[in-house]
Short mmCIF file of C-alpha atoms and ligand atoms in Angstrom, two decimals:
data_model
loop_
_atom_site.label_atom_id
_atom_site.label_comp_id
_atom_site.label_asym_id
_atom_site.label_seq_id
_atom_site.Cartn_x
_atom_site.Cartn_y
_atom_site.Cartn_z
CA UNK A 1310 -15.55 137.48 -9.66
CA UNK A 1311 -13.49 134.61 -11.21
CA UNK A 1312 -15.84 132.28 -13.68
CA UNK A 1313 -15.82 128.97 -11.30
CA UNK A 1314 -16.12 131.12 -7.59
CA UNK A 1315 -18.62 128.80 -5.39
CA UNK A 1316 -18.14 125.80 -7.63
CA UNK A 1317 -16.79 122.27 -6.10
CA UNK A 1318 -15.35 120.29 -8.55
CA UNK A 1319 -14.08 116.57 -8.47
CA UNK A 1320 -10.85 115.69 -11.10
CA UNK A 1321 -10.08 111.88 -11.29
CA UNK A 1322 -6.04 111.64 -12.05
CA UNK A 1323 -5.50 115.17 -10.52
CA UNK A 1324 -2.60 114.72 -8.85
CA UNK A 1325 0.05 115.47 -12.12
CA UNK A 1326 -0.39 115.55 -15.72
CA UNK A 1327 -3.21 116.55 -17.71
CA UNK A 1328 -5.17 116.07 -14.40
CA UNK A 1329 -2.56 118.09 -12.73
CA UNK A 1330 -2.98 121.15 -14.94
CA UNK A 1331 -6.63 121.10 -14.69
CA UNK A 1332 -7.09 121.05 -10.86
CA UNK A 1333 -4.34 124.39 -10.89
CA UNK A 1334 -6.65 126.17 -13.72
CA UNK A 1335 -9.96 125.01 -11.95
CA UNK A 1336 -8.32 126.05 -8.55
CA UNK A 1337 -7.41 129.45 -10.14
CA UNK A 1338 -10.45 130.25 -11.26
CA UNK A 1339 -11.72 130.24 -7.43
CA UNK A 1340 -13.22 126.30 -7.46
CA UNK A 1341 -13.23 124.25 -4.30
CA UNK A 1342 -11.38 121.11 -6.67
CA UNK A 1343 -11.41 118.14 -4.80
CA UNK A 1344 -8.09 116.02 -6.16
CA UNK A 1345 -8.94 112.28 -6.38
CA UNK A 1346 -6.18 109.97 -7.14
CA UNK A 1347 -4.33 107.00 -6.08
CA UNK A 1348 -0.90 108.70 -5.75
CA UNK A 1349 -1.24 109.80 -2.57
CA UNK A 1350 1.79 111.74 -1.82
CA UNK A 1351 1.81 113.82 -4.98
CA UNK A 1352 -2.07 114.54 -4.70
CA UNK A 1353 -1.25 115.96 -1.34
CA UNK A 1354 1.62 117.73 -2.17
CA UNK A 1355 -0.54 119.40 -5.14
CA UNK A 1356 -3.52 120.48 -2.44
CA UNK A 1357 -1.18 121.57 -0.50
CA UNK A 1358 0.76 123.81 -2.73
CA UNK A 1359 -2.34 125.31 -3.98
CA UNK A 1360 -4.04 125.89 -0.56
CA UNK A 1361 -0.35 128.04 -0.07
CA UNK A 1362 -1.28 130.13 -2.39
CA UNK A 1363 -4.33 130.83 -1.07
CA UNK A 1364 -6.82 128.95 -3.06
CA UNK A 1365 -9.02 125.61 -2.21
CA UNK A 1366 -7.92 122.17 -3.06
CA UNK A 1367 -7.63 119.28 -0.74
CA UNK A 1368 -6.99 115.19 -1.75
CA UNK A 1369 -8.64 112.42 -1.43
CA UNK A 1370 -7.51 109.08 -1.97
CA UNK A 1371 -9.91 107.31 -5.22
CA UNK A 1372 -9.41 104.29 -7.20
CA UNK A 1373 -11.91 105.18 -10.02
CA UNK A 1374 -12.50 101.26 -10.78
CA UNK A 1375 -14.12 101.08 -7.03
CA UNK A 1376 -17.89 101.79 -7.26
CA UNK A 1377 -17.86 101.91 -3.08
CA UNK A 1378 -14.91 104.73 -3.41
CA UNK A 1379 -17.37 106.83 -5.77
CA UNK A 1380 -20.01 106.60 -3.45
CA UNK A 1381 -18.00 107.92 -0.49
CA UNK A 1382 -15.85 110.43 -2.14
CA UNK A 1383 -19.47 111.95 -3.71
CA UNK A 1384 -20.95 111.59 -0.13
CA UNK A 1385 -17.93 113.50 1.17
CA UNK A 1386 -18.24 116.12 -1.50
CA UNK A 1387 -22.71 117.31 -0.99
CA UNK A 1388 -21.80 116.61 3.44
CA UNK A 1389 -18.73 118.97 3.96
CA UNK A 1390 -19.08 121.30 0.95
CA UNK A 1391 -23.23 121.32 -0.23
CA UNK A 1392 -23.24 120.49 -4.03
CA UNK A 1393 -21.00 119.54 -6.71
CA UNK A 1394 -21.02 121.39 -9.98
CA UNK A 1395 -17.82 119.86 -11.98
CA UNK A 1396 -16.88 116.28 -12.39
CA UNK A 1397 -14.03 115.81 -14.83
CA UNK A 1398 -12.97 111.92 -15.41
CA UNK A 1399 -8.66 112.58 -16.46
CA UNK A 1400 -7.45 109.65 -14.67
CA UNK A 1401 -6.26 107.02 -17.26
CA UNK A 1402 -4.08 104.71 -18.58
CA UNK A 1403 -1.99 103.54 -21.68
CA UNK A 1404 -0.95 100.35 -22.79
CA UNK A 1405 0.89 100.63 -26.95
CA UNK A 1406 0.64 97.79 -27.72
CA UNK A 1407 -0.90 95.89 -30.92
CA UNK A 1408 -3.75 93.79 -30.89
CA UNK A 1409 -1.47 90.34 -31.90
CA UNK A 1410 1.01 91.18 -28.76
CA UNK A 1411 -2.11 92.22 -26.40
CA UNK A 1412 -3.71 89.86 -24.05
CA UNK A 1413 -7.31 90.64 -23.35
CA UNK A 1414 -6.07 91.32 -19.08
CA UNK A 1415 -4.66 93.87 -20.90
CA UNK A 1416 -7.95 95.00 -22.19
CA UNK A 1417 -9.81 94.75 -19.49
CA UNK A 1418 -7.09 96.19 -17.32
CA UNK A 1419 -7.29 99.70 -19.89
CA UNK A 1420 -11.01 100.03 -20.36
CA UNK A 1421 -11.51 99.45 -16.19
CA UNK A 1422 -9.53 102.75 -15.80
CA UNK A 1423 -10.53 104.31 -19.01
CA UNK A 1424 -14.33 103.23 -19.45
CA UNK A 1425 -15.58 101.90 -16.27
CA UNK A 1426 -14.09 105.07 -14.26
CA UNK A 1427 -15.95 107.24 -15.78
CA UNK A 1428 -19.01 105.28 -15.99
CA UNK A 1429 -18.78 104.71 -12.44
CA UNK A 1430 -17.99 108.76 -11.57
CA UNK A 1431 -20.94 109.90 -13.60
CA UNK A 1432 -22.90 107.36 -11.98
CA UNK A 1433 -22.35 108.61 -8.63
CA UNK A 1434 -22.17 112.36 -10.05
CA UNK A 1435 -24.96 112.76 -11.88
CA UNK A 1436 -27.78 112.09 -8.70
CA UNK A 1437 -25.44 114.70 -6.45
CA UNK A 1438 -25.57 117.32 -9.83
CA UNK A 1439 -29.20 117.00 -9.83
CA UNK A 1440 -29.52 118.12 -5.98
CA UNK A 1441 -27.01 121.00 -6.71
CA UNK A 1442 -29.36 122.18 -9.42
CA UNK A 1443 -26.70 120.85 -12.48
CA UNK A 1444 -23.56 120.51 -13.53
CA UNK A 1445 -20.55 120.01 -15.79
CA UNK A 1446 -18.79 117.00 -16.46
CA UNK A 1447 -16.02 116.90 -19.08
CA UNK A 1448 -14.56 113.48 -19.75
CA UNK A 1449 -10.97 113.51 -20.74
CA UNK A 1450 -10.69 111.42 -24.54
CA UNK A 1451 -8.08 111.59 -26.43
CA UNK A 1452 -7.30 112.36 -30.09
CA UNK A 1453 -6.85 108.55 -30.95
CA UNK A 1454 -10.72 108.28 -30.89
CA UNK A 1455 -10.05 110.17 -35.09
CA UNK A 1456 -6.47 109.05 -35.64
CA UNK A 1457 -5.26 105.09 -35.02
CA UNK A 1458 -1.71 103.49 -34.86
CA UNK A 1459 -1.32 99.83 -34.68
CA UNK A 1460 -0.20 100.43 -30.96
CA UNK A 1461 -3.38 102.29 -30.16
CA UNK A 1462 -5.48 98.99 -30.20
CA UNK A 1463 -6.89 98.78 -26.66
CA UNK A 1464 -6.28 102.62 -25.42
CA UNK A 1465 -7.95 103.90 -28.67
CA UNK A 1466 -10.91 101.50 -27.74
CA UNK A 1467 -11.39 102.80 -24.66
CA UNK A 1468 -11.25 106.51 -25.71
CA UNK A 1469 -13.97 105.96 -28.44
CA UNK A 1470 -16.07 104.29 -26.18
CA UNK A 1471 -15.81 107.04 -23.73
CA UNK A 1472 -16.34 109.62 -26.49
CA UNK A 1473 -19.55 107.41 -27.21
CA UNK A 1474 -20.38 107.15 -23.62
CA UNK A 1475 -20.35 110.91 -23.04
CA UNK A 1476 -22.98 111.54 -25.93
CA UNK A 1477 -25.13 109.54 -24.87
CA UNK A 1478 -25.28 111.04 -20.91
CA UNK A 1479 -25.46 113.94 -22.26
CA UNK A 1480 -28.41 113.41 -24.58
CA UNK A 1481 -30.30 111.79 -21.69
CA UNK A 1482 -29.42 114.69 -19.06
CA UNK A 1483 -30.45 117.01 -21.14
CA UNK A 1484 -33.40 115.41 -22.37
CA UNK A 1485 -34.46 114.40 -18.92
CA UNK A 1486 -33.97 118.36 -18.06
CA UNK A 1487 -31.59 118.00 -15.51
CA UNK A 1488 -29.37 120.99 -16.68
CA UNK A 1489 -26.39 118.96 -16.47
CA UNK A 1490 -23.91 119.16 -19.39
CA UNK A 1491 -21.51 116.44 -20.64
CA UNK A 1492 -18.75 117.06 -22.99
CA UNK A 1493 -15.44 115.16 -24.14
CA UNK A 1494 -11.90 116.36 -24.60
CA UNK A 1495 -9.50 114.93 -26.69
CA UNK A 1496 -5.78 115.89 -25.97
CA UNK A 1497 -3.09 115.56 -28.40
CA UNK A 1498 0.28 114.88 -27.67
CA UNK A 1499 1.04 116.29 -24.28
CA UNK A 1500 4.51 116.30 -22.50
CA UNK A 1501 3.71 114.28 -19.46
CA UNK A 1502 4.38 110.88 -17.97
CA UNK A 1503 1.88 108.82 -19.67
CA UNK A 1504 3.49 109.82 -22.75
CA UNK A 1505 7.07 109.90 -22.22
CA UNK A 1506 7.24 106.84 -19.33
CA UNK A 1507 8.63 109.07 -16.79
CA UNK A 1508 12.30 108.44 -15.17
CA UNK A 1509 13.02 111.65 -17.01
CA UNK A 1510 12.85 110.26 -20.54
CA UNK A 1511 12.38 113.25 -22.63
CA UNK A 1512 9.29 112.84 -24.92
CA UNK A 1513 10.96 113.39 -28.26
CA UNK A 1514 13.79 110.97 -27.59
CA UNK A 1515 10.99 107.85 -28.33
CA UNK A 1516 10.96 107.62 -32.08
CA UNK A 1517 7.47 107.00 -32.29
CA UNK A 1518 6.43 109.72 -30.64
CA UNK A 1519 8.83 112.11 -32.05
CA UNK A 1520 7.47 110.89 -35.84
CA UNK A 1521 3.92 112.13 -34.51
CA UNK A 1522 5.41 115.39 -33.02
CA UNK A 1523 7.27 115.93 -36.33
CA UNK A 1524 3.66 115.89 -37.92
CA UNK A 1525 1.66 118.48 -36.04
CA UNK A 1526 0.74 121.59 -37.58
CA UNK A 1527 1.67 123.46 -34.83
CA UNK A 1528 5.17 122.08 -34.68
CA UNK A 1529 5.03 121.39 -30.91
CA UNK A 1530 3.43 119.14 -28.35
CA UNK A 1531 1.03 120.72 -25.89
CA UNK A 1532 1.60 122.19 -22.85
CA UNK A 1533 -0.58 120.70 -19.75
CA UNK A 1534 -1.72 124.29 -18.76
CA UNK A 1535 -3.20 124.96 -22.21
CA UNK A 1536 -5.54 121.92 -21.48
CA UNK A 1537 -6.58 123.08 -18.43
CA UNK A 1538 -7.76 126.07 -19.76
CA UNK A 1539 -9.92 124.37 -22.37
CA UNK A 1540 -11.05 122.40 -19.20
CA UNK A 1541 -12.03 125.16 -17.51
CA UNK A 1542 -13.86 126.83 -20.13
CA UNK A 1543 -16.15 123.41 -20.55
CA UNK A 1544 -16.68 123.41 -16.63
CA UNK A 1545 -18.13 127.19 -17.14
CA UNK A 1546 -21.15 128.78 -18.19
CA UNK A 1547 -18.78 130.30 -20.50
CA UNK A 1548 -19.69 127.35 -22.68
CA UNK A 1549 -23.52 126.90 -21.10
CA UNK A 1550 -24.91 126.09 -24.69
CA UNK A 1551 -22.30 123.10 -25.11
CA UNK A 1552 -23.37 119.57 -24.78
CA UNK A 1553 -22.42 115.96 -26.31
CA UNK A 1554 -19.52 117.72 -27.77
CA UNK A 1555 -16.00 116.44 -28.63
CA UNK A 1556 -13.25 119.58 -28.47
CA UNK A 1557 -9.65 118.76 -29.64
CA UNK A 1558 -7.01 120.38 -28.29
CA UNK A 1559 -3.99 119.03 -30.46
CA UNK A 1560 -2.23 121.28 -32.61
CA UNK A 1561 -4.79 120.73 -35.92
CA UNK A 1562 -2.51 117.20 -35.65
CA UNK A 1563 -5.92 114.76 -36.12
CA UNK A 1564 -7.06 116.21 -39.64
CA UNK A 1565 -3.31 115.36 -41.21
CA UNK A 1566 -2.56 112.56 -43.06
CA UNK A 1567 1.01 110.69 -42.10
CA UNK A 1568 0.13 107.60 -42.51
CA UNK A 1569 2.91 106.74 -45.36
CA UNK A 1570 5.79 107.93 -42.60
CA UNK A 1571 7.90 105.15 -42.26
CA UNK A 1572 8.94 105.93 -38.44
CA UNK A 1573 5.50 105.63 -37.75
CA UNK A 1574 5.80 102.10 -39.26
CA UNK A 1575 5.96 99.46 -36.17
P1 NAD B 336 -0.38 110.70 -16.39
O1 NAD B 336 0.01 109.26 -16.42
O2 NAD B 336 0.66 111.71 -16.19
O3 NAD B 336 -1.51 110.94 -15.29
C1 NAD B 336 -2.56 110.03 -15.10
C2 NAD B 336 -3.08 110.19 -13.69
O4 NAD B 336 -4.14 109.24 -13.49
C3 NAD B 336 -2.00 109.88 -12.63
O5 NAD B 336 -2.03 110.86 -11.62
C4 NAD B 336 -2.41 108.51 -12.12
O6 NAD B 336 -2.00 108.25 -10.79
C5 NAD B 336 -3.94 108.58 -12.26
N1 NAD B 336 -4.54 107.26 -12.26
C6 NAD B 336 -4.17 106.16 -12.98
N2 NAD B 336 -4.95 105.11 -12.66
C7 NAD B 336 -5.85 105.56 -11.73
C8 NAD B 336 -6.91 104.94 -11.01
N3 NAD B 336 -7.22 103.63 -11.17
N4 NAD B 336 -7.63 105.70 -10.15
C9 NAD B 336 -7.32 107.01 -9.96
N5 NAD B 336 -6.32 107.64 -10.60
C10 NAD B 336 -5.60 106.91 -11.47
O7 NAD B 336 -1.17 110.92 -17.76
P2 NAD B 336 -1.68 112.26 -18.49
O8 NAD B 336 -0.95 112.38 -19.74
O9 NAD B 336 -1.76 113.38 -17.55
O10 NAD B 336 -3.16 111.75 -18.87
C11 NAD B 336 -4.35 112.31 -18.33
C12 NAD B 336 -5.50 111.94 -19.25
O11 NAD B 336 -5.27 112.55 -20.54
C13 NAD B 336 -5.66 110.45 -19.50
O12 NAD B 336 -7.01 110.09 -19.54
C14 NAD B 336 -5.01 110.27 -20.86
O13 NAD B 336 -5.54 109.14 -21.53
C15 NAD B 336 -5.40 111.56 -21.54
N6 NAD B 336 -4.54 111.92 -22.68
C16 NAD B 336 -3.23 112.25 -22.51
C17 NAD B 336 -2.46 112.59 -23.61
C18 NAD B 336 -1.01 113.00 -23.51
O14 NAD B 336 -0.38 113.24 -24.53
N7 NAD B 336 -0.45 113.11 -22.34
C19 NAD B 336 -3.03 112.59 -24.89
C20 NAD B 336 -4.36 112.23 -25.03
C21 NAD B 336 -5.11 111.92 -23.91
#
């Protein structure tokens, strides 16, 4: 028996990515992941690829700033499938950008995706969780909320509020004794859109982002899958004792000091 069989799970962002990689390890360890995203034709494509190989995804259209779109997508979840056991809030966004240059849209444009999302998802999680008998959510950080560039300014904000955020759900579940568990992950540098731009730029062709690549312990960037698997492990009872806590998944890169590197210097 594979360690998620039975469970339905909900992953904001799951159409590529980080998000991407977690609905395929979810999936493969035989959850019902519902993919919630606002590319439609990729999230679909994703299900469907997964349902061809015999395992349980389907998509469903979610803007994770609309309140109204948590409430149905949650609805849809407990009606067709009974409970949900796994809520993990990927879906974000990035703006680099320093705080003189940034305009506070910008602000609020990064903490609606990156705060309020996953304030609203919990919201409309947690009362469904309780009626399933608990659950896992696993919001996904990043490791900015420990190590700051000048063009972190608003995404770093967000992430350290959502690290806060998760805490303190997770202190009140548990204290409330609702046998829900809420835990943060914060991703290094990944090879994916959000960090290269997409149109096939290659990650390490940005100088920036090669300069940070250059200093991680590990010597390379992380692959998507390897999140998902520290994804998965959170959504288990593998990790049933874990709660309120932050795991990093970036190559030891947040403990080193670079901040004398002049590429880094912008
Ligand atoms: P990505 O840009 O490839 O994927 C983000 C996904 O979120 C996309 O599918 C996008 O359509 C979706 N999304 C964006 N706005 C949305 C909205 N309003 N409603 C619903 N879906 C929305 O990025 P990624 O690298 O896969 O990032 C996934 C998560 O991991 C993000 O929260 C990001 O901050 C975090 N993260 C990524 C890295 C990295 O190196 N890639 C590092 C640290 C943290």
């Amino acid at each position: 028996m594979a360690r998620l069989d039975k469970k339905v799970a909900i992953v904001t962002g799951g159409a590529r990515g980080l998000g991407g990689a977690t609905v395929d390890a979810l999936a493969e360890e035989g959850a019902t992941v519902l993919i919630a995203d606002i590319i439609d034709e990729a999230g679909e494509a994703r299900a469907a690829a997964l349902r061809g190989r015999g395992l349980t995804a389907e998509y469903h259209h979610l803007d994770v700033r609309d309140a109204l779109a948590w409430a149905g997508l949650v609805d849809t979840a407990m009606r067709k499938h009974g409970h949900l056991d796994i809520l993990v809030n990927n879906a974000g966004i990035n703006i680099s950008i320093t705080i003189e240059d940034a305009t506070v849209e910008q602000l609020r444009d990064v903490i609606d995706v990156n705060l309020v999302g996953p304030f609203l998802g919990m919201k409309a999680a947690i009362p469904a969780m309780r009626q399933s008998g608990g659950g896992s959510i696993i919001n996904i950080a990043s490791n900015s909320t420990q190590m700051v560039l000048p063009l972190t300014s608003l995404y770093g904000a967000t992430k350290s509020g959502l690290a806060n955020l998760t805490k303190s759900t997770a202190v009140h579940c548990a204290q409330r004794g609702y046998n829900i568990r809420v835990n943060s992950v914060h991703p290094g540098a990944h090879e994916t859109e959000m960090l290269t731009g997409g149109e096939g730029t290659r990650a390490t062709d940005i100088p920036q982002v090669k300069a940070l690549i250059d200093a991680i312990p590990m010597g390379r960037m992380g692959q998507p899958n390897e999140l998902g698997k520290v994804v998965a492990f959170l959504a288990s009872d593998d990790s049933s004792y874990m709660t309120a806590s932050e795991l990093f998944s970036d190559g030891g890169l947040t403990v080193v000091s670079f901040g004398a590197d002049p590429a880094l210097r912008h």
